[in-house]
Amino acid sequence: MRTFVSRVLDLVLRRSREQRMEAEIKAHLDLLADEYVAKGLPRHDAEFAARKAFGGVDQLKERYRDRRGFPMITEFVQDIRYAFRLMARERWFTTVTVVALALGIGATTTMVTILYCMNVRGLPFDDAASLVGVTGEPTRAQGPQIPLAIFEHWQSTTRSFEGLSAEIGAPINLGDETRGTDQFAGIYLSSSGFALLRERPVIGRDFLPEDDRAGAAPVAIVGYRVWTERYGSDPSIVGRTVRLNGEAATIIGVMPEGFAYPVDSQIWRPLASFPAIQQAAQRPIRVVGRLAHGVSAEQAQSELGALLSTLTTVPEADRTRRTIVVPLTSPIWAR
Amino acid sequence: MLPINMNQLNAEVPYGTLDLMVLKTLAALGPLHGYGVARRIEQVAAGSLALNQGTIYPALLRLEQKGWIKSGWGTSENNRRARFYSITATGKRRLAAEADSWARTVALVNRLLAAD
């Protein structure tokens, strides 16, 4: 106990105790040297002899320090100081390390946020449980996606769904007369796409079936972020003509704050305005649907499969391809 | 017979005995600086102990931490500032106990060595 108290005191009085040790060793060496001088050695030789008789001064100091205070704590503090000094000296290395850590933490946070939203919190849509993704057995040409021709057939014949919507993701450059051009993640989707999610613009109007036809006047709906950040929440944005990928189009609405379907999109356009979509019956698209009341994903899957098998206008391989209907809320790793 | 290095044989201070030597020295001679303690032990050992004089200081610190000795600054006989150590009451009791225990240990080992 006494020893413990003494060591705690040492921790506080580190500097003065260090000085005491220095003084004590010096006194000893002086006394010893005096004795050698008295025996007739020259002063310089006497000091040397004294040091020799005394033994290693530095080892002694080490042993002394080990006995005083708590070496673990003292050494830990020393290590930390040393680390900071090194960091200050190796500026570039430190900078690179900090940047790498920042990027790593950022990327991880983003992934966790996305996975959390999709898998834990559930989708932020009304009655998200009835939302399903419709995919096909993956093929080399289509991946898990569905050719446009098959989607159109399903859309006009199915009874299992309240609605089916097709979508293609592509970046869209937004420019106008007064501001520079910005690129946003964009989605080309069926005119019923927002209605199917039960979302509607906060200002302006939703897409109409007429907007999603070949030759229709080009229109777009933008995200809340685009509206507030690029247009300063100017309500006259509705009806404004902008350039989308270099072509004139009219903004007809702004989606609610936080809406970025499917992940981080900020511009939505009718599927028909996707370049050359009319000539591409085989164009792979993503299909999302809302199940009709009381219909399960399995039932919808067999109905779509049956509808597909009777479609004679598509290649044999497409006709026999397995169709898969999965709730959008089911965790990705369960698919 | 193998040549035995006498120096090596005698050099090591048996563990714990240095404390005992220091306590005894302080009890016998009164307040003394580290140099004096080291000198005294060397004299008594008369060359049978290869002791670096510096070795005395960790022992002094250890004893002081245990409260068996205490120390204060003073002036040596030839006018040098030095730290003087003196034995405490606890240290005296301790010395008696340690000396007793040492005597018993030595007696035991001697009997063992004598018994053929």
Coordinates of C-alpha atoms in Angstrom, one line a residue:
Chain A
M1 CA 0.0 0.0 0.0
R2 CA 2.8 2.4 1.0
T3 CA 4.6 1.5 -2.2
F4 CA 1.4 2.1 -4.2
V5 CA 1.0 5.6 -2.7
S6 CA 4.6 6.4 -3.4
R7 CA 4.2 5.3 -7.0
V8 CA 1.1 7.5 -7.5
L9 CA 3.1 10.4 -6.1
D10 CA 5.9 9.6 -8.5
L11 CA 3.4 9.9 -11.4
V12 CA 2.5 13.4 -10.3
L13 CA 6.0 14.5 -9.3
R14 CA 7.7 12.8 -12.3
R15 CA 9.9 15.8 -13.2
S16 CA 11.1 16.6 -9.7
R17 CA 11.9 13.0 -8.9
E18 CA 13.8 12.7 -12.2
Q19 CA 15.8 15.7 -11.1
R20 CA 16.4 14.2 -7.7
M21 CA 17.8 11.1 -9.3
E22 CA 20.1 13.1 -11.6
A23 CA 21.4 15.1 -8.6
E24 CA 22.0 12.0 -6.6
I25 CA 23.9 10.2 -9.3
K26 CA 26.0 13.3 -9.9
A27 CA 26.8 13.7 -6.2
H28 CA 27.9 10.1 -6.0
L29 CA 30.1 10.4 -9.0
D30 CA 31.6 13.6 -7.6
L31 CA 32.3 12.0 -4.2
L32 CA 33.9 9.0 -5.9
A33 CA 36.0 11.2 -8.2
D34 CA 37.2 13.3 -5.2
E35 CA 38.4 10.1 -3.6
Y36 CA 40.4 9.1 -6.7
V37 CA 41.8 12.6 -6.9
A38 CA 42.9 12.3 -3.3
K39 CA 44.7 9.1 -4.3
G40 CA 46.6 11.1 -6.8
L41 CA 44.7 10.6 -10.1
P42 CA 44.3 13.7 -12.4
R43 CA 40.8 15.1 -12.3
H44 CA 39.8 13.9 -15.8
D45 CA 41.0 10.3 -15.1
A46 CA 39.4 10.4 -11.7
E47 CA 36.0 11.2 -13.2
F48 CA 36.4 8.5 -15.8
A49 CA 37.3 5.9 -13.1
A50 CA 34.4 7.1 -11.0
R51 CA 32.0 6.4 -13.9
K52 CA 33.5 3.0 -14.4
A53 CA 33.1 2.0 -10.8
F54 CA 29.6 3.3 -10.7
G55 CA 28.4 1.2 -13.6
G56 CA 26.0 2.0 -16.4
V57 CA 24.3 5.3 -15.5
D58 CA 21.6 4.9 -18.2
Q59 CA 20.7 1.3 -17.2
L60 CA 20.4 2.5 -13.6
K61 CA 18.1 5.4 -14.6
E62 CA 15.9 2.9 -16.5
R63 CA 15.7 0.6 -13.5
Y64 CA 15.0 3.6 -11.3
R65 CA 12.1 4.7 -13.6
D66 CA 10.8 1.1 -13.6
R67 CA 10.5 1.2 -9.9
R68 CA 8.9 4.6 -9.8
G69 CA 5.4 5.5 -11.0
F70 CA 3.6 3.0 -13.2
P71 CA 5.8 2.2 -16.2
M72 CA 2.8 1.1 -18.3
I73 CA 1.1 4.5 -18.0
T74 CA 4.2 6.5 -18.4
E75 CA 5.3 4.5 -21.4
F76 CA 1.8 4.7 -22.9
V77 CA 1.8 8.5 -22.7
Q78 CA 5.3 8.5 -24.2
D79 CA 4.1 6.3 -27.1
I80 CA 1.2 8.7 -27.8
R81 CA 3.5 11.7 -27.8
Y82 CA 5.9 9.9 -30.1
A83 CA 3.1 9.0 -32.5
F84 CA 1.9 12.6 -32.7
R85 CA 5.4 13.8 -33.3
L86 CA 5.8 11.3 -36.1
M87 CA 2.5 12.3 -37.6
A88 CA 3.6 16.0 -37.5
R89 CA 6.9 15.1 -39.2
E90 CA 5.4 12.9 -42.0
R91 CA 2.9 15.4 -43.2
W92 CA 2.2 13.6 -46.5
F93 CA 1.9 10.2 -45.0
T94 CA -0.5 11.6 -42.4
T95 CA -2.6 13.4 -45.0
V96 CA -2.9 10.3 -47.2
T97 CA -3.8 8.2 -44.2
V98 CA -6.5 10.6 -43.0
V99 CA -8.0 10.9 -46.5
A100 CA -8.0 7.1 -46.9
L101 CA -9.7 6.7 -43.6
A102 CA -12.2 9.4 -44.4
L103 CA -13.1 7.8 -47.7
G104 CA -13.3 4.4 -46.1
I105 CA -15.6 5.6 -43.4
G106 CA -17.7 7.5 -46.0
A107 CA -18.1 4.5 -48.3
T108 CA -19.0 2.2 -45.4
T109 CA -21.5 4.7 -44.0
T110 CA -23.2 5.0 -47.5
M111 CA -23.4 1.3 -48.0
V112 CA -24.8 0.7 -44.5
T113 CA -27.3 3.5 -45.0
I114 CA -28.5 2.0 -48.3
L115 CA -28.7 -1.5 -47.0
Y116 CA -30.4 -0.3 -43.8
C117 CA -33.1 1.5 -45.9
M118 CA -33.7 -1.4 -48.2
N119 CA -33.6 -4.2 -45.7
V120 CA -34.2 -3.1 -42.2
R121 CA -36.3 0.1 -42.3
G122 CA -38.3 -1.2 -45.3
L123 CA -39.1 0.9 -48.4
P124 CA -40.5 4.3 -47.6
F125 CA -43.6 3.8 -49.7
D126 CA -47.3 3.3 -48.8
D127 CA -48.1 -0.4 -48.4
A128 CA -44.6 -1.3 -49.6
A129 CA -45.4 -5.0 -48.9
S130 CA -47.4 -5.3 -52.1
L131 CA -44.6 -3.8 -54.2
V132 CA -42.7 -6.5 -56.2
G133 CA -39.9 -6.7 -58.6
V134 CA -40.5 -8.7 -61.7
T135 CA -37.4 -10.4 -63.1
G136 CA -36.5 -13.2 -65.4
E137 CA -34.1 -16.1 -65.1
P138 CA -30.8 -14.3 -65.9
T139 CA -29.6 -14.6 -69.5
R140 CA -26.5 -13.3 -71.3
A141 CA -28.4 -10.7 -73.2
Q142 CA -30.9 -9.5 -70.7
G143 CA -29.4 -10.2 -67.3
P144 CA -32.3 -10.5 -64.9
Q145 CA -34.2 -7.9 -66.8
I146 CA -37.2 -8.2 -69.1
P147 CA -37.5 -7.3 -72.8
L148 CA -39.8 -4.3 -73.4
A149 CA -42.1 -6.3 -75.7
I150 CA -42.8 -8.8 -73.0
F151 CA -43.5 -6.1 -70.4
E152 CA -46.0 -4.4 -72.8
H153 CA -47.8 -7.8 -73.3
W154 CA -48.0 -8.3 -69.5
Q155 CA -49.1 -4.8 -68.8
S156 CA -52.1 -5.1 -71.2
T157 CA -53.2 -8.6 -70.1
T158 CA -52.3 -9.3 -66.4
R159 CA -55.0 -9.4 -63.7
S160 CA -52.7 -10.0 -60.8
F161 CA -51.4 -6.4 -60.6
E162 CA -52.9 -3.1 -59.6
G163 CA -50.2 -1.7 -61.9
L164 CA -46.9 -2.6 -63.7
S165 CA -44.2 -0.1 -64.4
A166 CA -41.1 -0.3 -66.5
E167 CA -38.0 1.7 -65.9
I168 CA -34.5 2.3 -67.3
G169 CA -31.9 4.2 -65.3
A170 CA -29.5 6.5 -67.1
P171 CA -27.6 9.7 -66.2
I172 CA -29.3 12.9 -67.4
N173 CA -27.5 16.2 -68.0
L174 CA -29.7 19.1 -67.0
G175 CA -28.8 22.5 -68.5
D176 CA -30.7 25.8 -69.2
E177 CA -30.1 29.3 -70.4
T178 CA -28.9 30.8 -67.1
R179 CA -27.1 28.0 -65.3
G180 CA -24.4 25.5 -66.1
T181 CA -25.1 21.9 -66.9
D182 CA -25.3 19.4 -64.0
Q183 CA -25.5 15.7 -64.3
F184 CA -28.0 13.7 -62.2
A185 CA -29.0 10.1 -61.9
G186 CA -32.1 9.8 -64.0
I187 CA -34.9 7.3 -64.5
Y188 CA -37.1 6.8 -67.6
L189 CA -40.3 5.2 -66.4
S190 CA -43.9 4.3 -67.3
S191 CA -46.4 7.2 -66.8
S192 CA -48.0 5.2 -64.1
G193 CA -44.7 4.7 -62.2
F194 CA -45.3 7.3 -59.4
A195 CA -48.9 6.4 -59.0
L196 CA -47.8 2.8 -58.5
L197 CA -45.6 3.9 -55.6
R198 CA -48.5 6.2 -54.4
E199 CA -46.3 9.2 -54.7
R200 CA -47.1 12.5 -56.5
P201 CA -45.4 15.7 -57.2
V202 CA -45.5 18.5 -54.5
I203 CA -45.9 21.1 -57.2
G204 CA -46.9 20.7 -60.8
R205 CA -48.4 17.5 -62.1
D206 CA -47.7 13.8 -62.5
F207 CA -47.0 12.1 -65.8
L208 CA -50.1 11.4 -68.0
P209 CA -50.4 8.5 -70.4
E210 CA -50.1 11.0 -73.2
D211 CA -46.6 12.0 -72.1
D212 CA -45.5 8.4 -72.5
R213 CA -46.2 8.1 -76.2
A214 CA -44.0 8.4 -79.3
G215 CA -43.9 11.9 -80.5
A216 CA -45.3 13.4 -77.2
A217 CA -44.0 16.8 -76.1
P218 CA -40.8 16.1 -74.1
V219 CA -41.3 16.5 -70.3
A220 CA -39.5 15.8 -67.0
I221 CA -40.2 15.8 -63.3
V222 CA -37.3 16.9 -61.1
G223 CA -36.4 16.0 -57.5
Y224 CA -36.8 18.4 -54.5
R225 CA -33.1 18.7 -54.2
V226 CA -32.8 20.0 -57.8
W227 CA -35.6 22.4 -57.2
T228 CA -34.2 23.9 -54.0
E229 CA -30.5 23.8 -54.8
R230 CA -30.4 24.6 -58.5
Y231 CA -33.5 26.7 -58.8
G232 CA -33.7 28.3 -55.3
S233 CA -37.2 26.8 -54.7
D234 CA -38.5 29.1 -57.5
P235 CA -42.2 28.0 -58.0
S236 CA -42.1 29.2 -61.6
I237 CA -40.0 26.1 -62.4
V238 CA -43.1 24.3 -63.5
G239 CA -43.5 25.1 -67.2
R240 CA -39.8 26.1 -67.6
T241 CA -38.0 24.8 -70.6
V242 CA -34.6 23.2 -69.9
R243 CA -32.1 21.1 -71.9
L244 CA -32.0 17.5 -71.0
N245 CA -29.0 15.7 -72.6
G246 CA -29.0 18.7 -75.0
E247 CA -32.6 18.5 -76.1
A248 CA -35.4 20.9 -75.0
A249 CA -37.9 19.6 -72.5
T250 CA -40.5 21.1 -70.1
I251 CA -40.4 20.6 -66.4
I252 CA -43.9 19.7 -65.3
G253 CA -43.4 18.9 -61.6
V254 CA -41.3 18.6 -58.5
M255 CA -41.3 15.4 -56.3
P256 CA -41.5 15.6 -52.5
E257 CA -38.5 16.2 -50.3
G258 CA -36.4 13.0 -49.8
F259 CA -37.9 11.2 -52.8
A260 CA -35.1 9.8 -54.8
Y261 CA -36.6 6.6 -56.3
P262 CA -35.1 4.1 -56.8
V263 CA -31.9 5.1 -54.9
D264 CA -30.6 8.6 -55.6
S265 CA -32.3 9.8 -58.8
Q266 CA -33.3 13.4 -59.2
I267 CA -34.8 13.5 -62.7
W268 CA -37.6 11.3 -64.1
R269 CA -38.8 11.2 -67.6
P270 CA -41.4 9.1 -69.5
L271 CA -40.1 5.8 -70.8
A272 CA -41.1 6.8 -74.4
S273 CA -38.5 9.6 -74.3
F274 CA -35.7 7.2 -73.8
P275 CA -33.6 7.4 -77.0
A276 CA -34.7 5.0 -79.7
I277 CA -36.9 3.0 -77.3
Q278 CA -39.6 2.5 -80.0
Q279 CA -37.2 0.5 -82.2
A280 CA -36.0 -1.7 -79.3
A281 CA -38.5 -4.4 -78.5
Q282 CA -35.6 -6.4 -77.0
R283 CA -34.4 -3.6 -74.9
P284 CA -34.0 -4.9 -71.3
I285 CA -35.9 -3.0 -68.7
R286 CA -36.5 -3.2 -65.0
V287 CA -40.1 -4.1 -64.1
V288 CA -41.8 -3.1 -60.8
G289 CA -45.4 -3.9 -59.9
R290 CA -48.0 -3.5 -57.2
L291 CA -49.9 -6.7 -56.6
A292 CA -53.7 -6.5 -56.7
H293 CA -55.4 -6.9 -53.4
G294 CA -55.2 -10.5 -52.1
V295 CA -52.8 -11.7 -54.7
S296 CA -49.5 -13.3 -53.6
A297 CA -46.2 -13.0 -55.3
E298 CA -46.3 -16.7 -56.2
Q299 CA -49.7 -16.4 -57.8
A300 CA -48.6 -13.4 -59.8
Q301 CA -45.5 -15.3 -60.8
S302 CA -47.5 -18.2 -62.2
E303 CA -49.9 -15.9 -64.0
L304 CA -47.1 -14.0 -65.7
G305 CA -45.4 -17.2 -66.6
A306 CA -48.6 -18.5 -68.2
L307 CA -49.1 -15.2 -70.1
L308 CA -45.6 -15.4 -71.4
S309 CA -45.9 -19.0 -72.6
T310 CA -48.8 -18.0 -74.9
L311 CA -46.9 -15.0 -76.5
T312 CA -46.1 -16.2 -80.0
T313 CA -44.4 -13.0 -81.2
V314 CA -41.3 -13.4 -79.1
P315 CA -38.4 -15.8 -79.6
E316 CA -38.7 -19.4 -78.2
A317 CA -36.0 -18.8 -75.6
D318 CA -37.9 -15.8 -74.1
R319 CA -41.2 -17.8 -74.1
T320 CA -39.8 -20.6 -72.0
R321 CA -37.7 -18.3 -69.7
R322 CA -38.7 -18.5 -66.0
T323 CA -40.3 -15.5 -64.6
I324 CA -39.5 -14.4 -61.0
V325 CA -41.7 -12.2 -58.8
V326 CA -40.2 -11.1 -55.5
P327 CA -41.4 -8.5 -52.9
L328 CA -39.2 -5.4 -53.1
T329 CA -39.1 -5.4 -49.3
S330 CA -37.5 -8.8 -49.0
P331 CA -33.8 -8.4 -48.1
I332 CA -31.4 -8.5 -51.0
W333 CA -29.4 -11.4 -49.5
A334 CA -32.6 -13.5 -49.3
R335 CA -33.2 -13.3 -53.0
Chain B
M1 CA 38.7 -30.2 -12.2
L2 CA 37.1 -27.5 -14.3
P3 CA 38.6 -24.1 -14.0
I4 CA 36.1 -21.9 -12.1
N5 CA 36.0 -18.2 -12.6
M6 CA 36.0 -16.9 -9.0
N7 CA 34.9 -13.5 -10.2
Q8 CA 31.8 -15.0 -11.8
L9 CA 31.1 -17.1 -8.8
N10 CA 31.1 -14.2 -6.4
A11 CA 29.8 -11.4 -8.6
E12 CA 26.1 -12.0 -8.1
V13 CA 24.4 -10.5 -5.1
P14 CA 21.9 -13.0 -3.9
Y15 CA 18.4 -11.7 -4.4
G16 CA 17.2 -9.7 -1.5
T17 CA 20.4 -9.6 0.4
L18 CA 21.4 -6.2 -0.9
D19 CA 18.4 -4.8 0.9
L20 CA 19.5 -6.5 4.1
M21 CA 23.1 -5.2 3.7
V22 CA 21.8 -1.6 3.1
L23 CA 19.5 -1.7 6.2
K24 CA 22.3 -3.1 8.4
T25 CA 24.8 -0.5 7.2
L26 CA 22.3 2.3 7.9
A27 CA 21.5 0.9 11.3
A28 CA 25.2 0.5 12.2
L29 CA 26.5 3.8 10.9
G30 CA 23.6 6.2 11.1
P31 CA 22.5 8.6 8.3
L32 CA 24.7 8.1 5.2
H33 CA 24.6 9.1 1.6
G34 CA 24.4 6.5 -1.2
Y35 CA 28.1 6.8 -1.8
G36 CA 28.9 6.0 1.8
V37 CA 26.6 3.0 1.8
A38 CA 28.2 1.6 -1.3
R39 CA 31.7 2.2 0.1
R40 CA 30.9 0.6 3.4
I41 CA 29.5 -2.6 1.7
E42 CA 32.6 -2.8 -0.5
Q43 CA 34.9 -2.5 2.5
V44 CA 33.1 -5.2 4.4
A45 CA 33.0 -7.5 1.3
A46 CA 36.7 -6.9 0.9
G47 CA 36.7 -7.8 -2.8
S48 CA 34.4 -10.8 -2.6
L49 CA 31.6 -8.8 -4.1
A50 CA 31.7 -7.2 -7.6
L51 CA 29.1 -4.6 -7.1
N52 CA 28.6 -1.7 -9.4
Q53 CA 28.1 1.2 -7.0
G54 CA 25.1 2.4 -9.0
T55 CA 23.3 -0.8 -8.0
I56 CA 22.8 0.7 -4.6
Y57 CA 20.3 3.3 -5.8
P58 CA 17.4 1.1 -6.9
A59 CA 17.7 -0.7 -3.6
L60 CA 17.6 2.6 -1.7
L61 CA 14.5 3.7 -3.7
R62 CA 12.8 0.3 -3.0
L63 CA 13.4 0.5 0.7
E64 CA 12.3 4.1 0.8
Q65 CA 9.1 3.2 -1.0
K66 CA 8.4 0.6 1.6
G67 CA 9.0 3.1 4.3
W68 CA 11.9 1.3 5.9
I69 CA 14.3 4.1 5.3
K70 CA 13.9 7.9 4.8
S71 CA 16.0 10.4 3.0
G72 CA 16.8 14.2 2.9
W73 CA 19.4 16.5 1.4
G74 CA 22.5 17.3 3.4
T75 CA 26.2 18.2 2.9
S76 CA 28.9 15.6 2.8
E77 CA 32.1 15.7 4.9
N78 CA 33.9 17.3 1.9
N79 CA 31.2 19.9 1.3
R80 CA 29.2 18.3 -1.5
R81 CA 25.4 18.3 -1.6
A82 CA 24.2 14.7 -1.2
R83 CA 21.1 12.8 -0.2
F84 CA 21.4 11.2 3.2
Y85 CA 19.5 8.0 4.1
S86 CA 18.6 6.9 7.6
I87 CA 16.7 3.8 8.9
T88 CA 13.2 4.3 10.3
A89 CA 11.6 2.5 13.2
T90 CA 9.8 0.2 10.8
G91 CA 13.1 -0.4 9.1
K92 CA 14.7 -1.4 12.4
R93 CA 12.0 -4.0 13.1
R94 CA 12.3 -5.2 9.6
L95 CA 16.1 -5.5 9.9
A96 CA 15.7 -7.7 13.0
A97 CA 13.2 -9.9 11.2
E98 CA 15.3 -10.2 8.0
A99 CA 18.5 -10.8 9.9
D100 CA 16.8 -13.6 11.8
S101 CA 15.4 -15.1 8.7
W102 CA 18.8 -14.9 7.0
A103 CA 20.5 -16.6 9.8
R104 CA 18.0 -19.4 9.7
T105 CA 18.4 -19.8 6.0
V106 CA 22.2 -19.9 6.2
A107 CA 22.1 -22.4 9.0
L108 CA 19.7 -24.6 7.1
V109 CA 21.8 -24.6 3.9
N110 CA 25.0 -25.2 6.0
R111 CA 23.5 -28.2 7.7
L112 CA 22.4 -29.6 4.3
L113 CA 25.9 -29.1 2.9
A114 CA 27.6 -30.6 5.9
A115 CA 25.4 -33.7 5.9
D116 CA 27.2 -36.1 3.6

